């Protein structure tokens, strides 16, 4: 996928030590999950989730705020919930937006209407069906998403090789996929807060 608001990445000196890559999840979106839905209703729910911004009144964790203050580069996906999360952290500084960082699709299994579950459970089963059974309904496949994650890892590596930390405001599962791609490129997970809203996972170049 093409990126927007991209900038040239300067070539680093051979002696430059790479910065860290911090994969952070966006804040809580403005859409209640306290509902039970059929498969078709979940499909509509996910479409709304993809276009909505953040639930008002959130305060980003201070640890993440400090990381953003010190980082050399701040990037976000082009989804509104990621952009608003980055804006809440950037406090006026510029950041780059890339559509290669958007979440992988979540088409639900075509189960009968009497099967009703919470959005969290639908998200789990939709991801299982997409990951293991190639259920994509004409959207991005797992293989395509893995290629995109590798491209994102390459981009983030190039930014980190300038010697400054990179903070990414993106999405829970696709951040997981980027993390897998970073490990294949010689990065290690230094510490993790999991995948909850506003959480961070820090990757450092393995020695």
Coordinates of C-alpha atoms in Angstrom, one line a residue:
X1 CA 0.0 0.0 0.0
X2 CA 1.2 3.5 -0.7
X3 CA 2.0 5.9 2.2
X4 CA 1.0 9.5 2.6
X5 CA 2.9 12.4 4.0
X6 CA 6.1 10.4 3.5
X7 CA 9.6 11.9 3.9
X8 CA 13.0 10.8 2.7
X9 CA 14.9 8.7 5.1
X10 CA 18.5 10.0 5.5
X11 CA 21.3 7.4 5.1
X12 CA 22.8 6.6 8.5
X13 CA 26.5 6.4 9.3
X14 CA 27.9 2.9 9.6
X15 CA 28.7 3.7 13.2
X16 CA 25.2 4.8 14.1
X17 CA 23.5 2.6 16.7
X18 CA 19.9 2.0 15.8
X19 CA 17.2 3.5 18.0
X20 CA 14.4 1.5 19.4
X21 CA 11.0 0.8 17.7
X22 CA 8.0 1.2 20.0
X23 CA 4.8 -0.3 18.7
X24 CA 1.9 1.3 20.5
X25 CA -1.8 0.7 20.2
X26 CA -4.3 3.5 19.7
X27 CA -6.6 4.7 22.5
X28 CA -10.2 3.4 23.1
X29 CA -12.5 4.1 20.1
X30 CA -15.9 5.8 20.5
X31 CA -17.9 2.7 20.0
X32 CA -19.4 0.6 22.9
X33 CA -18.6 -3.1 23.0
X34 CA -21.3 -3.9 25.5
X35 CA -23.6 -5.5 22.9
X36 CA -24.3 -8.9 21.6
X37 CA -24.3 -9.2 17.8
X38 CA -25.0 -11.6 15.0
X39 CA -22.3 -12.1 12.3
X40 CA -23.9 -9.6 10.0
X41 CA -24.3 -7.1 12.8
X42 CA -20.7 -7.6 13.7
X43 CA -19.7 -6.8 10.1
X44 CA -21.6 -3.5 10.4
X45 CA -20.0 -2.9 13.8
X46 CA -16.5 -3.4 12.4
X47 CA -17.2 -1.0 9.5
X48 CA -18.1 1.7 12.0
X49 CA -15.1 0.8 14.2
X50 CA -12.8 1.4 11.2
X51 CA -14.0 5.0 10.6
X52 CA -14.6 6.3 14.1
X53 CA -12.2 8.3 16.2
X54 CA -11.5 8.1 20.0
X55 CA -13.8 8.1 22.9
X56 CA -13.6 11.6 24.3
X57 CA -12.0 12.4 27.6
X58 CA -9.0 9.9 27.5
X59 CA -5.6 10.8 28.8
X60 CA -2.6 8.9 27.3
X61 CA -0.4 7.2 29.8
X62 CA 2.5 9.3 31.0
X63 CA 5.1 6.7 30.0
X64 CA 3.9 6.8 26.4
X65 CA 3.9 10.6 26.5
X66 CA 7.5 10.6 27.6
X67 CA 8.5 8.2 24.9
X68 CA 6.9 10.4 22.2
X69 CA 8.6 13.5 23.6
X70 CA 12.0 11.8 23.3
X71 CA 11.6 9.9 20.0
X72 CA 13.0 11.0 16.7
X73 CA 10.0 10.0 14.6
X74 CA 6.3 9.5 15.4
X75 CA 4.2 7.7 12.8
X76 CA 0.5 6.6 12.8
X77 CA -1.8 4.7 10.5
X78 CA -4.3 6.6 8.4
X79 CA -7.3 5.4 10.5
X80 CA -8.9 8.2 12.5
X81 CA -8.5 6.4 15.9
X82 CA -4.7 6.2 15.3
X83 CA -4.4 9.8 14.0
X84 CA -6.3 11.2 17.0
X85 CA -4.1 9.1 19.3
X86 CA -1.0 10.5 17.7
X87 CA -2.4 14.0 18.0
X88 CA -3.1 13.5 21.7
X89 CA 0.6 12.5 22.2
X90 CA 2.3 14.8 19.7
X91 CA 1.2 18.0 21.3
X92 CA 1.8 20.1 18.2
X93 CA 4.8 18.2 16.7
X94 CA 4.5 16.8 13.2
X95 CA 4.0 13.1 12.6
X96 CA 3.8 10.9 9.5
X97 CA 0.8 8.9 8.5
X98 CA 1.0 5.6 6.5
X99 CA -1.8 3.5 5.2
X100 CA 0.6 0.5 5.3
X101 CA 0.0 0.5 9.1
X102 CA -3.8 0.0 9.1
X103 CA -5.3 -3.0 10.8
X104 CA -5.7 -6.3 9.0
X105 CA -9.3 -7.0 8.0
X106 CA -11.8 -8.9 10.3
X107 CA -14.6 -10.4 8.2
X108 CA -16.6 -12.7 10.5
X109 CA -17.4 -16.3 9.8
X110 CA -20.7 -16.8 8.0
X111 CA -22.5 -18.3 11.0
X112 CA -26.3 -18.4 11.4
X113 CA -28.1 -15.3 12.8
X114 CA -29.0 -17.1 16.1
X115 CA -25.2 -17.1 17.0
X116 CA -24.8 -13.9 19.0
X117 CA -21.6 -12.8 20.7
X118 CA -19.9 -9.8 22.0
X119 CA -17.7 -7.8 19.6
X120 CA -14.6 -9.1 21.5
X121 CA -15.6 -12.7 20.8
X122 CA -16.5 -12.0 17.2
X123 CA -13.1 -10.3 16.8
X124 CA -11.4 -13.4 18.1
X125 CA -13.2 -15.9 15.9
X126 CA -13.0 -13.6 12.8
X127 CA -9.2 -13.5 13.4
X128 CA -9.0 -17.3 13.8
X129 CA -11.0 -17.8 10.5
X130 CA -8.8 -15.2 8.7
X131 CA -5.5 -16.5 10.0
X132 CA -6.0 -20.2 9.8
X133 CA -8.7 -20.7 7.2
X134 CA -8.0 -17.9 4.7
X135 CA -11.5 -16.4 5.2
X136 CA -11.1 -12.9 3.7
X137 CA -14.3 -12.3 1.6
X138 CA -12.2 -10.6 -1.1
X139 CA -10.4 -8.4 1.3
X140 CA -6.7 -8.6 2.2
X141 CA -5.5 -12.1 2.8
X142 CA -3.1 -13.2 5.6
X143 CA -0.3 -13.7 3.0
X144 CA -0.9 -10.1 1.7
X145 CA -1.0 -8.7 5.2
X146 CA 2.2 -10.5 6.1
X147 CA 3.9 -8.9 3.1
X148 CA 2.6 -5.5 4.2
X149 CA 3.8 -6.1 7.7
X150 CA 7.3 -6.9 6.3
X151 CA 7.2 -3.7 4.3
X152 CA 6.2 -1.8 7.5
X153 CA 9.1 -3.4 9.4
X154 CA 11.5 -2.4 6.7
X155 CA 10.3 1.2 6.8
X156 CA 10.5 1.4 10.6
X157 CA 14.0 -0.2 10.5
X158 CA 15.2 2.4 8.1
X159 CA 13.9 5.2 10.4
X160 CA 15.4 3.6 13.5
X161 CA 18.8 3.2 11.8
X162 CA 19.2 7.0 11.9
X163 CA 19.9 6.4 15.6
X164 CA 16.7 7.8 17.1
X165 CA 13.7 6.0 18.6
X166 CA 10.6 5.5 16.5
X167 CA 7.1 5.4 18.0
X168 CA 4.3 3.9 16.0
X169 CA 0.6 4.5 16.8
X170 CA -1.3 1.8 15.1
X171 CA -3.4 -1.3 15.8
X172 CA -3.4 -4.3 18.1
X173 CA -3.1 -7.3 15.7
X174 CA -1.2 -5.6 12.9
X175 CA 1.3 -4.4 15.5
X176 CA 1.7 -8.1 16.4
X177 CA 2.4 -8.9 12.8
X178 CA 4.9 -6.1 12.5
X179 CA 6.6 -7.4 15.6
X180 CA 6.9 -10.9 14.0
X181 CA 8.5 -9.2 10.9
X182 CA 10.9 -7.2 13.1
X183 CA 12.1 -10.3 14.8
X184 CA 12.8 -11.9 11.5
X185 CA 14.9 -8.8 10.7
X186 CA 17.0 -9.2 13.8
X187 CA 15.1 -7.2 16.4
X188 CA 14.2 -8.5 19.8
X189 CA 11.2 -7.7 22.1
X190 CA 12.8 -5.8 25.0
X191 CA 9.6 -5.4 27.0
X192 CA 5.8 -5.5 26.5
X193 CA 2.6 -4.1 28.0
X194 CA 0.5 -6.5 25.9
X195 CA -2.1 -5.3 23.4
X196 CA -4.6 -3.2 25.4
X197 CA -5.5 0.4 24.4
X198 CA -2.4 2.7 24.7
X199 CA -0.1 -0.2 25.4
X200 CA 3.5 -0.3 24.1
X201 CA 5.9 -3.0 22.9
X202 CA 9.5 -2.0 22.6
X203 CA 11.9 -3.6 20.1
X204 CA 15.6 -3.2 20.1
X205 CA 18.2 -4.4 17.6
X206 CA 19.5 -7.8 18.7
X207 CA 23.3 -7.8 19.3

